[in-house]
């Protein structure tokens, strides 16, 4: 009997995760009186937990603007915001099964993901690089030959490792962290020689490390990743509201103030300053809003 109950529970959970929800997000929010926001716990400075375990960050601020726009659109000022933590592995299933309505993190808008979900206009652009120990002597991908390389399960960086393995005939052992914090910890503790990820996220971990000078960014840019707020596919009304909200922030210049708050100013919990001025690719995306994936 125990085995049967356990089997049924797994089957129900699997079915829930696999069943797409009809995309009428505004109607769903109106009927439930709740908007469900997915957030990350360690994607600094996009979406992470501050000293009070509250989700904060650049993407969270942008999503909060969308939530305000939804309240205005539905004439529901008392609309409840429910926050749900997500990971690289759970974000898409939780979006497609209706658990979350917005995903506010550091998710790359990729053509592969567009087969399952949609994205708002690009809100950030980051090159993909690797972080290593500063005294490791690793300067390029070829220096990784025979070494363990970490990335986070369910992220696009995994693909770039494999592509470059083939291109340069190097042999690395891929190891995976369940989230970005665990992947960085692998380098910090010597279990991996490098962690391949979006440069801005790596800069956030370096700045927050106990001894930031122990780490360095290395190697060439393996790709350029456009980030977008994720939402359900085939929901043109909700996507139009998300895109208009973000585009208005871009046209008014308000997004520049939000950017400065998180990338060129001290941020919680340690009041570190990432000192990352806006790159040319993001400036262009703000000047010409678009939702093009890679």
CSV table of C-alpha atoms in Angstrom, one decimal:
chain,number,residue,atom,x,y,z
A,1,UNK,CA,0.0,0.0,0.0
A,2,UNK,CA,2.8,2.4,0.9
A,3,UNK,CA,4.4,1.8,-2.5
A,4,UNK,CA,1.1,2.5,-4.3
A,5,UNK,CA,0.5,5.7,-2.4
A,6,UNK,CA,4.0,6.9,-3.1
A,7,UNK,CA,3.6,6.0,-6.8
A,8,UNK,CA,0.3,7.9,-7.1
A,9,UNK,CA,1.8,10.9,-5.4
A,10,UNK,CA,4.7,10.9,-7.8
A,11,UNK,CA,2.4,10.4,-10.8
A,12,UNK,CA,0.1,13.3,-9.7
A,13,UNK,CA,3.1,15.6,-9.2
A,14,UNK,CA,4.6,14.7,-12.6
A,15,UNK,CA,1.2,15.3,-14.3
A,16,UNK,CA,0.9,18.7,-12.6
A,17,UNK,CA,4.3,19.7,-13.7
A,18,UNK,CA,3.7,18.5,-17.3
A,19,UNK,CA,0.3,20.0,-17.8
A,20,UNK,CA,0.3,23.4,-19.5
A,21,UNK,CA,-2.1,26.0,-18.1
A,22,UNK,CA,-4.2,28.0,-20.6
A,23,UNK,CA,-2.6,31.4,-20.9
A,24,UNK,CA,-5.0,34.0,-19.7
A,25,UNK,CA,-2.9,35.4,-17.0
A,26,UNK,CA,-4.8,38.6,-16.3
A,27,UNK,CA,-8.1,36.7,-16.0
A,28,UNK,CA,-6.4,34.2,-13.6
A,29,UNK,CA,-5.0,37.0,-11.5
A,30,UNK,CA,-8.4,38.8,-11.4
A,31,UNK,CA,-10.2,35.6,-10.3
A,32,UNK,CA,-7.7,34.7,-7.6
A,33,UNK,CA,-6.9,38.2,-6.4
A,34,UNK,CA,-3.2,37.1,-6.4
A,35,UNK,CA,-0.3,37.6,-8.7
A,36,UNK,CA,2.4,34.9,-8.3
A,37,UNK,CA,6.0,36.1,-8.7
A,38,UNK,CA,8.9,33.6,-9.0
A,39,UNK,CA,12.2,34.8,-7.7
A,40,UNK,CA,15.8,33.4,-7.3
A,41,UNK,CA,17.7,33.2,-4.1
A,42,UNK,CA,21.2,33.7,-5.2
A,43,UNK,CA,21.2,35.6,-8.6
A,44,UNK,CA,23.0,38.7,-7.4
A,45,UNK,CA,22.1,41.5,-8.1
A,46,UNK,CA,19.1,40.5,-10.2
A,47,UNK,CA,17.1,38.5,-7.7
A,48,UNK,CA,18.4,37.3,-4.3
A,49,UNK,CA,17.8,37.3,-0.6
A,50,UNK,CA,18.9,40.3,1.5
A,51,UNK,CA,19.9,40.2,5.2
A,52,UNK,CA,16.2,39.8,6.2
A,53,UNK,CA,15.7,37.0,3.7
A,54,UNK,CA,13.6,39.2,1.5
A,55,UNK,CA,13.9,38.9,-2.3
A,56,UNK,CA,15.5,42.0,-3.7
A,57,UNK,CA,17.4,43.0,-6.9
A,58,UNK,CA,17.3,44.7,-10.3
A,59,UNK,CA,14.8,42.2,-11.8
A,60,UNK,CA,12.6,42.3,-8.7
A,61,UNK,CA,12.4,46.1,-9.0
A,62,UNK,CA,11.4,45.7,-12.6
A,63,UNK,CA,8.8,43.0,-11.8
A,64,UNK,CA,7.4,45.2,-9.0
A,65,UNK,CA,6.7,47.9,-11.7
A,66,UNK,CA,4.8,45.2,-13.7
A,67,UNK,CA,2.8,44.2,-10.6
A,68,UNK,CA,1.9,47.9,-10.1
A,69,UNK,CA,0.8,48.1,-13.8
A,70,UNK,CA,-1.4,44.9,-13.3
A,71,UNK,CA,-3.0,46.4,-10.2
A,72,UNK,CA,-3.9,49.6,-12.3
A,73,UNK,CA,-5.0,47.6,-15.3
A,74,UNK,CA,-7.4,45.4,-13.2
A,75,UNK,CA,-8.4,48.2,-10.9
A,76,UNK,CA,-7.3,46.0,-8.0
A,77,UNK,CA,-5.0,48.1,-5.7
A,78,UNK,CA,-5.3,45.4,-2.9
A,79,UNK,CA,-4.0,42.7,-5.2
A,80,UNK,CA,-1.9,40.2,-3.2
A,81,UNK,CA,1.7,39.4,-4.4
A,82,UNK,CA,2.8,35.8,-3.6
A,83,UNK,CA,6.5,35.2,-3.9
A,84,UNK,CA,7.8,31.7,-4.8
A,85,UNK,CA,11.5,30.7,-4.9
A,86,UNK,CA,12.5,29.0,-8.2
A,87,UNK,CA,15.7,27.4,-9.5
A,88,UNK,CA,17.2,26.9,-12.9
A,89,UNK,CA,15.5,23.6,-13.0
A,90,UNK,CA,12.0,24.5,-11.7
A,91,UNK,CA,11.4,27.9,-13.3
A,92,UNK,CA,9.9,26.7,-16.6
A,93,UNK,CA,7.7,23.9,-15.1
A,94,UNK,CA,6.4,26.2,-12.5
A,95,UNK,CA,5.6,28.8,-15.2
A,96,UNK,CA,3.8,26.4,-17.5
A,97,UNK,CA,1.7,24.7,-14.8
A,98,UNK,CA,0.5,28.1,-13.5
A,99,UNK,CA,2.3,28.2,-10.2
A,100,UNK,CA,4.0,31.5,-11.1
A,101,UNK,CA,2.9,34.3,-13.4
A,102,UNK,CA,6.2,36.2,-13.7
A,103,UNK,CA,9.7,34.9,-13.3
A,104,UNK,CA,12.1,37.6,-12.0
A,105,UNK,CA,15.7,36.5,-12.1
A,106,UNK,CA,18.5,36.2,-14.6
A,107,UNK,CA,17.0,34.0,-17.3
A,108,UNK,CA,18.4,34.1,-20.8
A,109,UNK,CA,15.8,34.6,-23.5
A,110,UNK,CA,16.7,31.6,-25.8
A,111,UNK,CA,15.0,30.3,-28.9
A,112,UNK,CA,14.9,26.9,-27.2
A,113,UNK,CA,13.1,28.2,-24.2
A,114,UNK,CA,10.7,30.2,-26.4
A,115,UNK,CA,9.2,26.8,-27.4
A,116,UNK,CA,7.8,26.6,-23.8
A,117,UNK,CA,7.5,30.1,-22.5
A,118,UNK,CA,7.6,33.8,-23.5
A,119,UNK,CA,9.8,36.7,-22.5
A,120,UNK,CA,9.3,40.4,-22.0
A,121,UNK,CA,11.7,42.9,-23.8
A,122,UNK,CA,15.4,42.5,-22.9
A,123,UNK,CA,16.3,44.0,-19.6
A,124,UNK,CA,20.0,43.0,-19.4
A,125,UNK,CA,22.7,41.7,-21.7
A,126,UNK,CA,25.7,39.7,-20.3
A,127,UNK,CA,28.7,38.0,-21.8
A,128,UNK,CA,29.4,34.4,-20.6
A,129,UNK,CA,32.9,33.9,-19.0
A,130,UNK,CA,34.4,31.9,-16.2
A,131,UNK,CA,35.6,32.6,-12.7
A,132,UNK,CA,38.8,30.9,-11.4
A,133,UNK,CA,41.1,31.2,-8.4
A,134,UNK,CA,43.3,34.2,-9.0
A,135,UNK,CA,46.5,32.1,-8.3
A,136,UNK,CA,45.3,29.1,-10.4
A,137,UNK,CA,47.3,30.1,-13.5
A,138,UNK,CA,44.2,29.6,-15.7
A,139,UNK,CA,43.9,32.2,-18.4
A,140,UNK,CA,42.1,30.4,-21.2
A,141,UNK,CA,39.8,27.5,-22.0
A,142,UNK,CA,42.8,25.3,-22.9
A,143,UNK,CA,44.1,25.7,-19.4
A,144,UNK,CA,41.0,23.7,-18.2
A,145,UNK,CA,42.1,20.5,-19.9
A,146,UNK,CA,41.8,17.6,-17.4
A,147,UNK,CA,40.2,19.8,-14.8
A,148,UNK,CA,36.7,19.9,-13.2
A,149,UNK,CA,34.5,22.7,-14.4
A,150,UNK,CA,31.3,23.8,-12.7
A,151,UNK,CA,28.1,25.2,-14.0
A,152,UNK,CA,24.6,25.3,-12.7
A,153,UNK,CA,22.1,22.6,-13.6
A,154,UNK,CA,19.5,23.8,-16.1
A,155,UNK,CA,21.5,26.8,-17.4
A,156,UNK,CA,22.7,27.7,-20.9
A,157,UNK,CA,26.3,27.9,-19.8
A,158,UNK,CA,26.4,24.1,-19.7
A,159,UNK,CA,25.9,24.1,-23.5
A,160,UNK,CA,28.8,26.5,-24.1
A,161,UNK,CA,31.2,24.3,-22.1
A,162,UNK,CA,30.4,21.3,-24.3
A,163,UNK,CA,30.7,23.4,-27.5
A,164,UNK,CA,34.1,24.7,-26.5
A,165,UNK,CA,35.3,21.3,-25.4
A,166,UNK,CA,34.7,20.1,-29.0
A,167,UNK,CA,36.2,23.2,-30.6
A,168,UNK,CA,39.4,23.1,-28.7
A,169,UNK,CA,39.8,19.4,-28.1
A,170,UNK,CA,40.0,19.8,-24.4
A,171,UNK,CA,38.8,17.2,-21.9
A,172,UNK,CA,37.1,18.6,-18.8
A,173,UNK,CA,34.9,16.9,-16.1
A,174,UNK,CA,31.6,18.8,-15.9
A,175,UNK,CA,30.3,19.1,-12.4
A,176,UNK,CA,26.9,20.8,-11.5
A,177,UNK,CA,25.7,23.0,-8.7
A,178,UNK,CA,22.0,23.0,-7.9
A,179,UNK,CA,22.2,26.8,-7.9
A,180,UNK,CA,24.7,29.5,-8.7
A,181,UNK,CA,25.9,29.7,-5.0
A,182,UNK,CA,26.8,26.0,-4.9
A,183,UNK,CA,28.6,26.3,-8.3
A,184,UNK,CA,30.7,29.2,-7.0
A,185,UNK,CA,31.3,27.3,-3.8
A,186,UNK,CA,32.8,24.4,-5.8
A,187,UNK,CA,35.5,26.8,-7.1
A,188,UNK,CA,36.0,28.4,-3.6
A,189,UNK,CA,36.6,25.0,-2.0
A,190,UNK,CA,38.7,23.6,-4.8
A,191,UNK,CA,36.2,21.0,-6.1
A,192,UNK,CA,36.2,22.8,-9.5
A,193,UNK,CA,38.9,24.8,-11.3
A,194,UNK,CA,36.3,27.1,-12.9
A,195,UNK,CA,32.7,28.1,-12.8
A,196,UNK,CA,31.2,29.1,-16.2
A,197,UNK,CA,28.4,31.6,-16.0
A,198,UNK,CA,27.2,35.0,-17.1
A,199,UNK,CA,29.9,37.6,-16.3
A,200,UNK,CA,27.6,39.8,-14.2
A,201,UNK,CA,26.6,37.0,-11.9
A,202,UNK,CA,30.2,35.9,-11.4
A,203,UNK,CA,31.1,39.5,-10.6
A,204,UNK,CA,28.4,39.5,-7.9
A,205,UNK,CA,29.8,36.4,-6.3
A,206,UNK,CA,33.4,37.8,-6.4
A,207,UNK,CA,32.3,41.0,-4.8
A,208,UNK,CA,30.4,39.1,-2.1
A,209,UNK,CA,33.2,36.6,-1.3
A,210,UNK,CA,35.1,36.7,1.9
A,211,UNK,CA,38.3,37.6,0.0
A,212,UNK,CA,37.3,39.0,-3.4
A,213,UNK,CA,41.0,39.2,-4.5
A,214,UNK,CA,41.2,35.4,-4.3
A,215,UNK,CA,39.1,35.2,-7.6
A,216,UNK,CA,39.4,36.4,-11.1
A,217,UNK,CA,37.4,36.4,-14.3
A,218,UNK,CA,39.2,34.6,-17.1
A,219,UNK,CA,39.0,33.5,-20.7
A,220,UNK,CA,37.1,34.9,-23.7
A,221,UNK,CA,33.4,35.7,-23.8
A,222,UNK,CA,31.7,32.4,-24.8
A,223,UNK,CA,28.4,34.0,-25.7
A,224,UNK,CA,26.3,37.1,-25.2
A,225,UNK,CA,23.1,36.4,-23.2
A,226,UNK,CA,19.9,38.6,-23.3
A,227,UNK,CA,17.9,38.4,-20.1
A,228,UNK,CA,14.1,38.8,-20.0
A,229,UNK,CA,11.3,38.6,-17.5
A,230,UNK,CA,9.7,35.2,-18.2
A,231,UNK,CA,5.9,34.7,-18.6
A,232,UNK,CA,3.6,32.2,-20.1
A,233,UNK,CA,3.5,31.5,-23.8
A,234,UNK,CA,0.6,32.5,-26.1
A,235,UNK,CA,-0.7,35.3,-23.8
A,236,UNK,CA,-0.5,38.4,-26.0
A,237,UNK,CA,-2.6,40.6,-23.6
A,238,UNK,CA,-0.4,40.0,-20.6
A,239,UNK,CA,2.8,40.2,-22.7
A,240,UNK,CA,1.7,43.5,-24.1
A,241,UNK,CA,1.2,44.9,-20.5
A,242,UNK,CA,4.7,43.6,-19.5
A,243,UNK,CA,6.4,45.0,-22.5
A,244,UNK,CA,4.6,48.4,-22.3
A,245,UNK,CA,5.6,48.7,-18.6
A,246,UNK,CA,9.3,47.9,-19.3
A,247,UNK,CA,9.4,50.0,-22.5
A,248,UNK,CA,7.9,53.0,-20.6
A,249,UNK,CA,10.7,52.6,-18.0
A,250,UNK,CA,13.2,52.7,-20.8
A,251,UNK,CA,11.8,55.6,-22.7
A,252,UNK,CA,11.5,57.7,-19.5
A,253,UNK,CA,15.0,56.9,-18.4
A,254,UNK,CA,13.7,55.5,-15.1
A,255,UNK,CA,15.4,52.2,-15.8
A,256,UNK,CA,18.8,54.0,-15.7
A,257,UNK,CA,18.1,54.9,-12.0
A,258,UNK,CA,17.1,51.3,-11.2
A,259,UNK,CA,20.3,50.1,-13.0
A,260,UNK,CA,22.5,52.5,-11.0
A,261,UNK,CA,20.9,51.3,-7.8
A,262,UNK,CA,22.0,47.7,-8.3
A,263,UNK,CA,25.1,47.9,-10.5
A,264,UNK,CA,27.0,51.0,-9.5
A,265,UNK,CA,26.0,51.6,-5.9
A,266,UNK,CA,26.5,49.6,-2.6
A,267,UNK,CA,23.9,46.8,-2.4
A,268,UNK,CA,22.8,44.6,0.5
A,269,UNK,CA,23.5,42.6,2.4
A,270,UNK,CA,27.2,43.5,2.5
A,271,UNK,CA,27.0,46.9,0.9
A,272,UNK,CA,29.4,45.9,-1.9
A,273,UNK,CA,29.5,47.9,-5.1
A,274,UNK,CA,29.8,45.8,-8.3
A,275,UNK,CA,31.0,48.9,-10.2
A,276,UNK,CA,29.5,47.6,-13.5
A,277,UNK,CA,28.6,50.5,-15.8
A,278,UNK,CA,26.0,49.7,-18.4
A,279,UNK,CA,27.5,48.0,-21.4
A,280,UNK,CA,27.0,49.0,-25.0
A,281,UNK,CA,24.7,46.0,-25.7
A,282,UNK,CA,22.3,46.9,-23.0
A,283,UNK,CA,22.3,50.6,-23.9
A,284,UNK,CA,21.3,49.5,-27.5
A,285,UNK,CA,18.6,47.1,-26.1
A,286,UNK,CA,17.1,50.0,-24.0
A,287,UNK,CA,17.3,52.4,-27.0
A,288,UNK,CA,15.6,49.7,-29.3
A,289,UNK,CA,13.4,47.5,-27.0
A,290,UNK,CA,13.1,44.0,-28.4
A,291,UNK,CA,12.4,40.4,-27.2
A,292,UNK,CA,14.9,38.6,-29.5
A,293,UNK,CA,16.2,35.4,-28.1
A,294,UNK,CA,19.5,33.6,-29.0
